[in-house]
PDB file of C-alpha atoms and ligand atoms in Angstrom:
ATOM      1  CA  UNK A   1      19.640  15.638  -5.458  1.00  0.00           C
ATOM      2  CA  UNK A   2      16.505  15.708  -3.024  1.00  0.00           C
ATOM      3  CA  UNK A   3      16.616  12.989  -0.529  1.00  0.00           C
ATOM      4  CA  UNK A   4      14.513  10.364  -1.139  1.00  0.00           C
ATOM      5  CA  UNK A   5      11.723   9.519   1.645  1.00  0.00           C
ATOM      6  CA  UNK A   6      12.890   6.297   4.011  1.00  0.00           C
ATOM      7  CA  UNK A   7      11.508   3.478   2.453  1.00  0.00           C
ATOM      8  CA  UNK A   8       8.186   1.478   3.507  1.00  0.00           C
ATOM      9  CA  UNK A   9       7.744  -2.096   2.759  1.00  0.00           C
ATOM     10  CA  UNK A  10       3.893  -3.553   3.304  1.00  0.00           C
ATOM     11  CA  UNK A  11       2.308  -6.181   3.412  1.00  0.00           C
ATOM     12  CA  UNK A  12      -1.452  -6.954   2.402  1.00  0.00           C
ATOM     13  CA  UNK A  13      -2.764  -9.989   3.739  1.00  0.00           C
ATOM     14  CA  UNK A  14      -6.122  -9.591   1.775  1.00  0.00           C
ATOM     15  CA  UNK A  15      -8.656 -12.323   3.233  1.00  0.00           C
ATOM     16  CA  UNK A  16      -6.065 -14.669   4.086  1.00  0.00           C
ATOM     17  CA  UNK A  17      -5.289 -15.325   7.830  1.00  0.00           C
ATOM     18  CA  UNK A  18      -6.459 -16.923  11.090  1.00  0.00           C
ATOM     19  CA  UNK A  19      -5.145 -16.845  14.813  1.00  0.00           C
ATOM     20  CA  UNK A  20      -2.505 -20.010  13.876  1.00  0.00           C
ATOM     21  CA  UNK A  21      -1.259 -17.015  10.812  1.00  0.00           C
ATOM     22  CA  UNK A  22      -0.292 -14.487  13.993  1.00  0.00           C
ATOM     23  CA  UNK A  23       3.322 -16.865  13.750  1.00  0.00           C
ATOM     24  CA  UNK A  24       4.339 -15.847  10.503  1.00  0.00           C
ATOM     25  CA  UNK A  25       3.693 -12.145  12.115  1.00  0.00           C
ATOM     26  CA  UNK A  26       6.031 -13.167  14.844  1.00  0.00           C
ATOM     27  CA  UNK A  27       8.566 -13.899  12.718  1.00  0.00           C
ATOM     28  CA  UNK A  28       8.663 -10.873  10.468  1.00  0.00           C
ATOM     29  CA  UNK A  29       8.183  -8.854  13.474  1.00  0.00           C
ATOM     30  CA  UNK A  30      11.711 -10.811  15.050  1.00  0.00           C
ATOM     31  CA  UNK A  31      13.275 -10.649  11.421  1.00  0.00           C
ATOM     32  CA  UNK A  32      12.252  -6.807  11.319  1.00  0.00           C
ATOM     33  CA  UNK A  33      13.843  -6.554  15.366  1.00  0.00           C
ATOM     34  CA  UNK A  34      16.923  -8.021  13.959  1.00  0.00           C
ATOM     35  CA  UNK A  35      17.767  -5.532  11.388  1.00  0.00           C
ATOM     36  CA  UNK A  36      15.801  -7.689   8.252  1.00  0.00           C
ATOM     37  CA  UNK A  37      14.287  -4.756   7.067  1.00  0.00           C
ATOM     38  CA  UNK A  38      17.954  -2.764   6.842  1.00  0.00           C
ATOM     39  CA  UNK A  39      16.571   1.368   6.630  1.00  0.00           C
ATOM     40  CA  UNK A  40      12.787   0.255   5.099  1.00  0.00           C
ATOM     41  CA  UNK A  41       9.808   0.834   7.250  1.00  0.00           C
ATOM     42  CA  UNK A  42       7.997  -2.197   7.718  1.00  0.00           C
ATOM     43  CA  UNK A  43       4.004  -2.757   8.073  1.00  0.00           C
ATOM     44  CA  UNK A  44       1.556  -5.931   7.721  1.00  0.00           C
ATOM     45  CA  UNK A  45      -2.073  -5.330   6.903  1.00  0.00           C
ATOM     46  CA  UNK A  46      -4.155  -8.658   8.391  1.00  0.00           C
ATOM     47  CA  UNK A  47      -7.805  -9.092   8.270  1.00  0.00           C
ATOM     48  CA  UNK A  48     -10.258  -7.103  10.182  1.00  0.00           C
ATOM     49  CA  UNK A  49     -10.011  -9.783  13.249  1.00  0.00           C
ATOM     50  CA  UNK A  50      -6.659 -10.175  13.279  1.00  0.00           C
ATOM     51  CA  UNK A  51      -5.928  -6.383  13.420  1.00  0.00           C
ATOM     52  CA  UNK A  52      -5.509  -6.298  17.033  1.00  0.00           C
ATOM     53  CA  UNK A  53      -3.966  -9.681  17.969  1.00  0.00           C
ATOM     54  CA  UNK A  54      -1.289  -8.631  15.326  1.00  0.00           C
ATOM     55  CA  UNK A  55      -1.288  -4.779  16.969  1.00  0.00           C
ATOM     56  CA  UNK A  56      -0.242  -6.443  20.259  1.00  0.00           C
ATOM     57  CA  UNK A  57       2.572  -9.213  19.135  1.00  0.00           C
ATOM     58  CA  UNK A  58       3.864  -5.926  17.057  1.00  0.00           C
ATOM     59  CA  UNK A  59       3.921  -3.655  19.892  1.00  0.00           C
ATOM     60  CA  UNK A  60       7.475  -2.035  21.291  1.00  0.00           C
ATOM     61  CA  UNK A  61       8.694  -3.533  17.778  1.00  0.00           C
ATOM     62  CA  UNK A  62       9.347  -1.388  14.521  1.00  0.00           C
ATOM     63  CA  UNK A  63       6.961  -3.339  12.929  1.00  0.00           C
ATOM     64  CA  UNK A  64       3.735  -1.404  12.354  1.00  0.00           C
ATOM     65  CA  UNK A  65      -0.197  -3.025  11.818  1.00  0.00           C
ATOM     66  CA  UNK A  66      -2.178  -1.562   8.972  1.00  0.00           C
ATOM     67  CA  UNK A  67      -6.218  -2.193   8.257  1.00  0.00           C
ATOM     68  CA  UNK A  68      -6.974  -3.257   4.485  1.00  0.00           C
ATOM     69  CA  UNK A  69      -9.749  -0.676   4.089  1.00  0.00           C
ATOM     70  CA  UNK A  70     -11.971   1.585   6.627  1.00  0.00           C
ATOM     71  CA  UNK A  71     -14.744   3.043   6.379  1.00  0.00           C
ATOM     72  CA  UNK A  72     -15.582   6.882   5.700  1.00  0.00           C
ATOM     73  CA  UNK A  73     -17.490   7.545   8.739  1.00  0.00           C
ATOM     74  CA  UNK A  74     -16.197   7.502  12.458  1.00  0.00           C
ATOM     75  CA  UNK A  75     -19.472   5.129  13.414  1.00  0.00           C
ATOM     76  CA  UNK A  76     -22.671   4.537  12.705  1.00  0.00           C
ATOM     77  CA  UNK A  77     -25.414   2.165  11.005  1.00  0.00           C
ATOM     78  CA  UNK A  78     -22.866   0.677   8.661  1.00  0.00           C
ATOM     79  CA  UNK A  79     -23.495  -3.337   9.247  1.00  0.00           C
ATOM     80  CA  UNK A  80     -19.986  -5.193   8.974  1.00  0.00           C
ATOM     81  CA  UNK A  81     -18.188  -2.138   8.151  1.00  0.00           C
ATOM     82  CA  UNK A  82     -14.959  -1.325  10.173  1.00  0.00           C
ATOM     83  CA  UNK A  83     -14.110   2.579  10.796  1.00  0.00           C
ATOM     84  CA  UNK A  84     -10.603   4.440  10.925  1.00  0.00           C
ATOM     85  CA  UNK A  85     -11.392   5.065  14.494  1.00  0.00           C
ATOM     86  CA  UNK A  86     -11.633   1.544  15.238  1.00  0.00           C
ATOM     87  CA  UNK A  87      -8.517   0.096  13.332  1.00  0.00           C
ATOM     88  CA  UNK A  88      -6.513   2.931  15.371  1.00  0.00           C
ATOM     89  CA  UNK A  89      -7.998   1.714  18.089  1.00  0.00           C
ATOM     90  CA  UNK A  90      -7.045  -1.382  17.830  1.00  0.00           C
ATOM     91  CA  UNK A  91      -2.969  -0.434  17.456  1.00  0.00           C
ATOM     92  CA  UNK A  92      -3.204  -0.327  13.575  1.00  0.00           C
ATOM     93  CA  UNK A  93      -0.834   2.624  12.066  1.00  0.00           C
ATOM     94  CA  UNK A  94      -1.895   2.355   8.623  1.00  0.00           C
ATOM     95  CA  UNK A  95      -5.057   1.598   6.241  1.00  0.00           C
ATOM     96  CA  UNK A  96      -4.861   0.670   2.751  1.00  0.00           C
ATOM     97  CA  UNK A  97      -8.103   2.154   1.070  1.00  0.00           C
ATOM     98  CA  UNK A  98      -8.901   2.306  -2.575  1.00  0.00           C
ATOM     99  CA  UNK A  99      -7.241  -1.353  -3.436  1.00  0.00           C
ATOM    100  CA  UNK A 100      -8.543  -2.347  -7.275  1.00  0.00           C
ATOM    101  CA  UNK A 101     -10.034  -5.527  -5.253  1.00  0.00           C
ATOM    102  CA  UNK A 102     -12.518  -3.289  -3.277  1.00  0.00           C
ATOM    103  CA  UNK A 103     -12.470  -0.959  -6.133  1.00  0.00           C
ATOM    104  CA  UNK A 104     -14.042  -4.024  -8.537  1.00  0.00           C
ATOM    105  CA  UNK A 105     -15.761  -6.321  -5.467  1.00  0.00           C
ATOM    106  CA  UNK A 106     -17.336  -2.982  -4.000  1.00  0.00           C
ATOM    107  CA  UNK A 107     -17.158  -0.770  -6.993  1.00  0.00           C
ATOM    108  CA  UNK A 108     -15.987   1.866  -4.654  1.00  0.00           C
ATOM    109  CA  UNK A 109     -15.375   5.060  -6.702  1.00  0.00           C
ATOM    110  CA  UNK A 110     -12.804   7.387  -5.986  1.00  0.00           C
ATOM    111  CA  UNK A 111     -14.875   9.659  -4.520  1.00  0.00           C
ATOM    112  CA  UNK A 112     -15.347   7.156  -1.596  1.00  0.00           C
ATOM    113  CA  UNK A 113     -12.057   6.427  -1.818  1.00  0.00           C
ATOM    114  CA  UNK A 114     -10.825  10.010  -1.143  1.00  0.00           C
ATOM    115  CA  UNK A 115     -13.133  10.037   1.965  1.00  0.00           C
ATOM    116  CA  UNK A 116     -12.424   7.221   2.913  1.00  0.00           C
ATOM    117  CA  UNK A 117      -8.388   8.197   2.951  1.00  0.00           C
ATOM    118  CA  UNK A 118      -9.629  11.370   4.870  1.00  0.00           C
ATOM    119  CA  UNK A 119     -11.429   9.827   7.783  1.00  0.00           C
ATOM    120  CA  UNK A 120      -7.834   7.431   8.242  1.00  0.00           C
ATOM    121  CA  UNK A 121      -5.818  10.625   7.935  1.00  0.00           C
ATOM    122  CA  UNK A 122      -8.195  12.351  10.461  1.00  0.00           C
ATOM    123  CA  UNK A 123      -8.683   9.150  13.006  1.00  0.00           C
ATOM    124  CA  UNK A 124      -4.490   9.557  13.114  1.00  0.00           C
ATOM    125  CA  UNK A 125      -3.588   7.003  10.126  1.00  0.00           C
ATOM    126  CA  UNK A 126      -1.380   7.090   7.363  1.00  0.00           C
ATOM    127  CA  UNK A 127      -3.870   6.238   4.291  1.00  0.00           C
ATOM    128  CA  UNK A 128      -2.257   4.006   1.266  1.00  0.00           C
ATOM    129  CA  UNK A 129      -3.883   5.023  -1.456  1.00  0.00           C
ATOM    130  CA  UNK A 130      -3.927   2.663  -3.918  1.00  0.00           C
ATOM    131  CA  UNK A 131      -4.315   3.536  -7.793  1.00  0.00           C
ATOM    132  CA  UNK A 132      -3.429   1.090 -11.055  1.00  0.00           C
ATOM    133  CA  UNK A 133      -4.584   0.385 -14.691  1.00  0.00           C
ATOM    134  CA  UNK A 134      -5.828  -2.720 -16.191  1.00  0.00           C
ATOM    135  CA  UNK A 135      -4.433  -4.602 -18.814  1.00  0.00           C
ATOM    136  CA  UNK A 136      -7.297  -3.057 -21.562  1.00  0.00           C
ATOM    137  CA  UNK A 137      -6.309   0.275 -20.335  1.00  0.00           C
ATOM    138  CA  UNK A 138      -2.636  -0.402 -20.672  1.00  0.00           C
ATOM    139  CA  UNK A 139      -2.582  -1.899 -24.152  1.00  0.00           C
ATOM    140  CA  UNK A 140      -4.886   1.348 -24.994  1.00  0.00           C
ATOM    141  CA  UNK A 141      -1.750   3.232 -23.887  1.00  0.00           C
ATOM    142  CA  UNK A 142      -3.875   5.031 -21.147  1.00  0.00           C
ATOM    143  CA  UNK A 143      -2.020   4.144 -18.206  1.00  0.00           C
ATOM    144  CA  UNK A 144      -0.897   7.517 -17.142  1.00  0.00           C
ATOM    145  CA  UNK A 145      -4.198   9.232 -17.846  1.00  0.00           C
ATOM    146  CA  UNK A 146      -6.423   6.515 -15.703  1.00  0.00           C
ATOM    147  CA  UNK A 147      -3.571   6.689 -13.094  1.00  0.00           C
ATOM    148  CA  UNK A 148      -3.792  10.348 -13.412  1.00  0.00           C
ATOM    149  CA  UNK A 149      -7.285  10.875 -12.599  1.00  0.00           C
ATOM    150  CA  UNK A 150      -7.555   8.316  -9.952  1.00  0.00           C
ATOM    151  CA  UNK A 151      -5.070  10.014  -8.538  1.00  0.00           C
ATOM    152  CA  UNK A 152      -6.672  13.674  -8.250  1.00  0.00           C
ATOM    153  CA  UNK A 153     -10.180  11.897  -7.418  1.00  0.00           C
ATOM    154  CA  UNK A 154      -8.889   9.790  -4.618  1.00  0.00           C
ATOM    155  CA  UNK A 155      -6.178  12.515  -3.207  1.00  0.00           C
ATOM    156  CA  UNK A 156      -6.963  13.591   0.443  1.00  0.00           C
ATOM    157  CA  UNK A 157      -7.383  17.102   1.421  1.00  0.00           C
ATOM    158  CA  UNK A 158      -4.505  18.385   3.041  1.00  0.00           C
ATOM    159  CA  UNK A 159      -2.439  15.245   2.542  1.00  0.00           C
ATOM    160  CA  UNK A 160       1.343  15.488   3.380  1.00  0.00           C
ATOM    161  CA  UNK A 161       4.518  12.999   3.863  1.00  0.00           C
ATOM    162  CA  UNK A 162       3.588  11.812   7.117  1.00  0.00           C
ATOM    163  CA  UNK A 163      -0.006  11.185   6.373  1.00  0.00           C
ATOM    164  CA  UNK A 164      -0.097   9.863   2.639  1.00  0.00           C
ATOM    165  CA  UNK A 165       1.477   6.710   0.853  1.00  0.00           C
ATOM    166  CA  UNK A 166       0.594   6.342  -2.880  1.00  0.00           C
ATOM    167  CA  UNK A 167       0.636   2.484  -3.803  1.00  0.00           C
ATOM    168  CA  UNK A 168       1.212   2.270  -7.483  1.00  0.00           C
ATOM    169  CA  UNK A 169      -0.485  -1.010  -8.490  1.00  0.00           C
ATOM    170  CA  UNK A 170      -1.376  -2.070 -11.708  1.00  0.00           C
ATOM    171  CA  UNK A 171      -4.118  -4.302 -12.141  1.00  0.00           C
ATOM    172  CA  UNK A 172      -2.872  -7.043 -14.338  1.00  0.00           C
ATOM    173  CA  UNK A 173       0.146  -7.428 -12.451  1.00  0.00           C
ATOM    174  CA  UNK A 174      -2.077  -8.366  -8.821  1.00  0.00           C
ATOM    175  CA  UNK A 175      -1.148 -11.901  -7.908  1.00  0.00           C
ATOM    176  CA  UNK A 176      -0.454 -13.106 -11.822  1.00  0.00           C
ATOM    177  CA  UNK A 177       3.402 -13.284 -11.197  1.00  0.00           C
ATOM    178  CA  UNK A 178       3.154 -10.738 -13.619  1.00  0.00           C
ATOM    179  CA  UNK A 179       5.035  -7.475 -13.255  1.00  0.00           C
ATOM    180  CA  UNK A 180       5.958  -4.045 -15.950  1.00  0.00           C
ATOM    181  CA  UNK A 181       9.085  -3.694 -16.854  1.00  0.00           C
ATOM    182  CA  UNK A 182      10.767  -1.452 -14.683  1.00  0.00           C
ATOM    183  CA  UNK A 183      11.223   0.863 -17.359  1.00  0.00           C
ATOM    184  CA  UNK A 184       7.122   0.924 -17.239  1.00  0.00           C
ATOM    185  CA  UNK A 185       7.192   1.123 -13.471  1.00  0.00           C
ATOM    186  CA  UNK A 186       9.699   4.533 -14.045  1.00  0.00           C
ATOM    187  CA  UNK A 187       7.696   6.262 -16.205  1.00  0.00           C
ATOM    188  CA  UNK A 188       4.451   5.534 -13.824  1.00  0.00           C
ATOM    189  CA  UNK A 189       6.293   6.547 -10.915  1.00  0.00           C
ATOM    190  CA  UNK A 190       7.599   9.450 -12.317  1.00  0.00           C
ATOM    191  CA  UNK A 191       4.651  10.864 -13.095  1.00  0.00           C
ATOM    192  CA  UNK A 192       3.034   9.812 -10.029  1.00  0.00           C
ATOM    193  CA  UNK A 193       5.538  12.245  -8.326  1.00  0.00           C
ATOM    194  CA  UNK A 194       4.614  15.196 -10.176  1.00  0.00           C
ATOM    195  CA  UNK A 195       1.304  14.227  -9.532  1.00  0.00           C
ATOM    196  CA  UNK A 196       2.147  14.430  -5.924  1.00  0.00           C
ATOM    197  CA  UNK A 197       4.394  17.694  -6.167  1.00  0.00           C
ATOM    198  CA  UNK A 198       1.434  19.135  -7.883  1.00  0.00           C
ATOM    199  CA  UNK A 199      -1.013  18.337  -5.506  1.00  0.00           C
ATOM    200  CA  UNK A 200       0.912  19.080  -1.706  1.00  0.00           C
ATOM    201  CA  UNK A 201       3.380  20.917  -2.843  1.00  0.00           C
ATOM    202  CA  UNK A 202       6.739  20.509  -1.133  1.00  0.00           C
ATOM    203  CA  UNK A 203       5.533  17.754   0.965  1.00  0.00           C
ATOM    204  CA  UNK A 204       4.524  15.616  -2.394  1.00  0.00           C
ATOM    205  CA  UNK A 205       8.554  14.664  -2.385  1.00  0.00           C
ATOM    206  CA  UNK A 206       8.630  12.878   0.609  1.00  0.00           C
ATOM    207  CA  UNK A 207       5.282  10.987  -0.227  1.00  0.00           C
ATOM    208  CA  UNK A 208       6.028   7.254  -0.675  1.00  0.00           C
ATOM    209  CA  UNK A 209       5.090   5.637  -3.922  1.00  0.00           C
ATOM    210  CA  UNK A 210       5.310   1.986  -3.075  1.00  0.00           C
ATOM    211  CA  UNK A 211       5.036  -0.678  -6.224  1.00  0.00           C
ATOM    212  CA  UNK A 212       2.816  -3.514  -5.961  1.00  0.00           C
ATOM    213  CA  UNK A 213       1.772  -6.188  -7.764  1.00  0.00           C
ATOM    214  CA  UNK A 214       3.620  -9.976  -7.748  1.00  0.00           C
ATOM    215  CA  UNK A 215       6.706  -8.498  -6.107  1.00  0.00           C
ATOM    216  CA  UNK A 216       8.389 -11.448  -4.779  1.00  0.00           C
ATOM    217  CA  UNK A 217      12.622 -11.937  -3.153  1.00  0.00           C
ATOM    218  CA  UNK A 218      13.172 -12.878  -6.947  1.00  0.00           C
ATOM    219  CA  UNK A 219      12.470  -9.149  -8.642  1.00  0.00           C
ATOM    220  CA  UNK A 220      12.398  -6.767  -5.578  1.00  0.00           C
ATOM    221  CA  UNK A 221      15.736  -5.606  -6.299  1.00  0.00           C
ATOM    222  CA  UNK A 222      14.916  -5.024  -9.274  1.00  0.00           C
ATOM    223  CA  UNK A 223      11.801  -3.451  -8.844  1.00  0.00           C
ATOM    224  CA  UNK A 224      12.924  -1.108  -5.850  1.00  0.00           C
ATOM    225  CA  UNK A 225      16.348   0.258  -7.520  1.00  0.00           C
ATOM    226  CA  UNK A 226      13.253   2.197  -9.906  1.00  0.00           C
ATOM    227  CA  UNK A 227      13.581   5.947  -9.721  1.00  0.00           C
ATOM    228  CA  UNK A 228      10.914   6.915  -7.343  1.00  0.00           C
ATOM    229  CA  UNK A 229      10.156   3.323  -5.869  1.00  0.00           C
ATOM    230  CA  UNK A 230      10.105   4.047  -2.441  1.00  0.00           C
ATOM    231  CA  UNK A 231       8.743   0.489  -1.336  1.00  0.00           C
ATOM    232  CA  UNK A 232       6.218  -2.249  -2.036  1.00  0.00           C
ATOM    233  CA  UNK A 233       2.907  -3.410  -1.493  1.00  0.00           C
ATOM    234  CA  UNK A 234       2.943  -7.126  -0.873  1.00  0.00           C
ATOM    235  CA  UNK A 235      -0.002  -9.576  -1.515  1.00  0.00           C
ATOM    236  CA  UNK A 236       0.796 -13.408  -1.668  1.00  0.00           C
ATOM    237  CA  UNK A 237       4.559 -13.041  -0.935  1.00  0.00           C
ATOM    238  CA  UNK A 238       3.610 -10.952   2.066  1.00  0.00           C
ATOM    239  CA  UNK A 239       1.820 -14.364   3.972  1.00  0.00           C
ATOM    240  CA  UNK A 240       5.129 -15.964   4.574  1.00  0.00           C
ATOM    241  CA  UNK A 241       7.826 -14.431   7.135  1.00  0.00           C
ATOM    242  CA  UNK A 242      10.461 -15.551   4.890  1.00  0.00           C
ATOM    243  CA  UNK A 243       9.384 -14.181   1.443  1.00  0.00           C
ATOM    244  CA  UNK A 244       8.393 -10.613   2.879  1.00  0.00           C
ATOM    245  CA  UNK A 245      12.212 -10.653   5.001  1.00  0.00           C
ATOM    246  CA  UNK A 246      13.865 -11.272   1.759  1.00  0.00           C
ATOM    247  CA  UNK A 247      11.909  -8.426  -0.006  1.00  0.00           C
ATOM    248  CA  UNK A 248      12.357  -6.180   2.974  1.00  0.00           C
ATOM    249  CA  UNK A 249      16.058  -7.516   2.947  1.00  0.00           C
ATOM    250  CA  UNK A 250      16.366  -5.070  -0.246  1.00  0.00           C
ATOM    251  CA  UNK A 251      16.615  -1.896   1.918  1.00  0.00           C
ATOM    252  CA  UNK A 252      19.702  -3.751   4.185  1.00  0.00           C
ATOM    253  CA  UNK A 253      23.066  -2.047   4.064  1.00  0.00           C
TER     254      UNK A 253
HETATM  255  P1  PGA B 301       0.353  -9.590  -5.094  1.00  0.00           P
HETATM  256  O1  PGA B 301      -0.722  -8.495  -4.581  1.00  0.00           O
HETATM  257  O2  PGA B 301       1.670  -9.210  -4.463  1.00  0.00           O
HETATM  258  O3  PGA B 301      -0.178 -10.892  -4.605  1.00  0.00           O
HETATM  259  O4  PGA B 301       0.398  -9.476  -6.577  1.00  0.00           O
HETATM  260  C1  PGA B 301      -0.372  -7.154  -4.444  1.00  0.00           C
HETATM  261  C2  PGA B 301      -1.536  -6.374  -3.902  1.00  0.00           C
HETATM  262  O5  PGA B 301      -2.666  -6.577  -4.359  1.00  0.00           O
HETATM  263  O6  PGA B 301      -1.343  -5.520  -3.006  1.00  0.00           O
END
């Protein structure tokens, strides 16, 4: 049996946060300090403006800061945009880029997407890619083949364990309290490995495929006992210190 990469467990704040939010950080970064998180990586994604605040209550903790997207330039005339440069900058670790929400709100294409994961990987971030099919593209039983191609569109060049997270999120699962079954989840992640072992080689085993969509304390265990689940991506339960610690609490002992 290969060993399976250490586990990472994120959260995604989306637009959802002000200064009086940075408490709930606090406490998932003590709950994290404490041993919450057991053998699991741990990382919250806030807002643009919160990126730093959080960067600083995190630091000398385990507890790592992530941007939600980034642009694919270092700087430039890009009004409101926020650059891989910056969020590293500003003590962030991580940057989620190709999330269906920008990938619908923005249609951002994975073309973008790709460069966008490039310029994190080459400002010194570890991208999360996300990918995930919606619910017409499911009941077409075309899951794998829209997961598939997002996958070798948005794949950065050169990506290995260290730089690259794959976030396996299917659309109609995103904040519906929805989730696949975790025979479903399997078979995606599964694939998603060859996928990975395909495109970097040996280091496409230790690249972590994190589930996400309404993953809450209640299914987690569930969810993260799937072959080749190696962590979640956290929306709505990820805004509470106590929801996220229970989830996290998965990887513990
Ligand atoms: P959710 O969001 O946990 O609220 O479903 C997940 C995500 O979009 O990352």
């Amino acid at each position: 049996m290969t060993t399976r990469p250490r586990p990472l467990v994120a959260g995604n704040w989306k637009m959802n946060g002000l200064k009086a939010s940075l408490s709930e950080l606090s406490a998932i970064r003590d709950g994290v300090m404490a041993g919450g998180a057991g053998r699991a990586q741990t990382a919250i994604c806030p807002p643009a403006t919160l990126v730093m605040a959080a960067a600083d209550l995190a630091s000398g903790s385990p507890l790592a800061i992530g941007g939600q997207d980034c642009h694919a330039n270092q700087s430039g005339a890009h009004t409101g945009d926020v650059s891989a440069q910056m969020l590293k900058d500003a003590g962030a670790a991580y940057a989620i880029v190709g999330h269906s929400e920008r990938r619908t709100d923005h249609q951002e294409t994975s073309a973008q997407v790709k460069a966008k994961a490039e310029a994190a990987i080459a400002a010194g971030l570890t991208a999360i890619v996300c990918v995930g099919e919606s619910e017409a593209q499911r009941r077409a039983g075309e899951t794998l083949a829209v997961v598939g191609k997002q996958l070798e569109e948005s794949w950065p060049a050169g990506a290995a364990a260290a730089t690259l997270v794959i976030a396996y999120e299917p659309i109609w699962a995103i904040g519906t309290g929805l989730t696949p079954t975790p025979a479903d989840v399997a078979e995606v992640h599964d694939f998603i490995r060859g996928v990975a072992l395909r495109l970097a080689g040996a280091e496409g085993a230790g690249i972590r495929l994190l589930y996400g969509g309404s993953v809450k304390p209640s299914n987690a265990a569930e969810l993260m006992a799937v072959s080749n689940v190696d962590g979640a991506l956290i929306g709505g339960a990820s805004l509470k210190a106590s929801d996220f610690l229970a989830i996290a609490a998965v990887y513990k002992g």
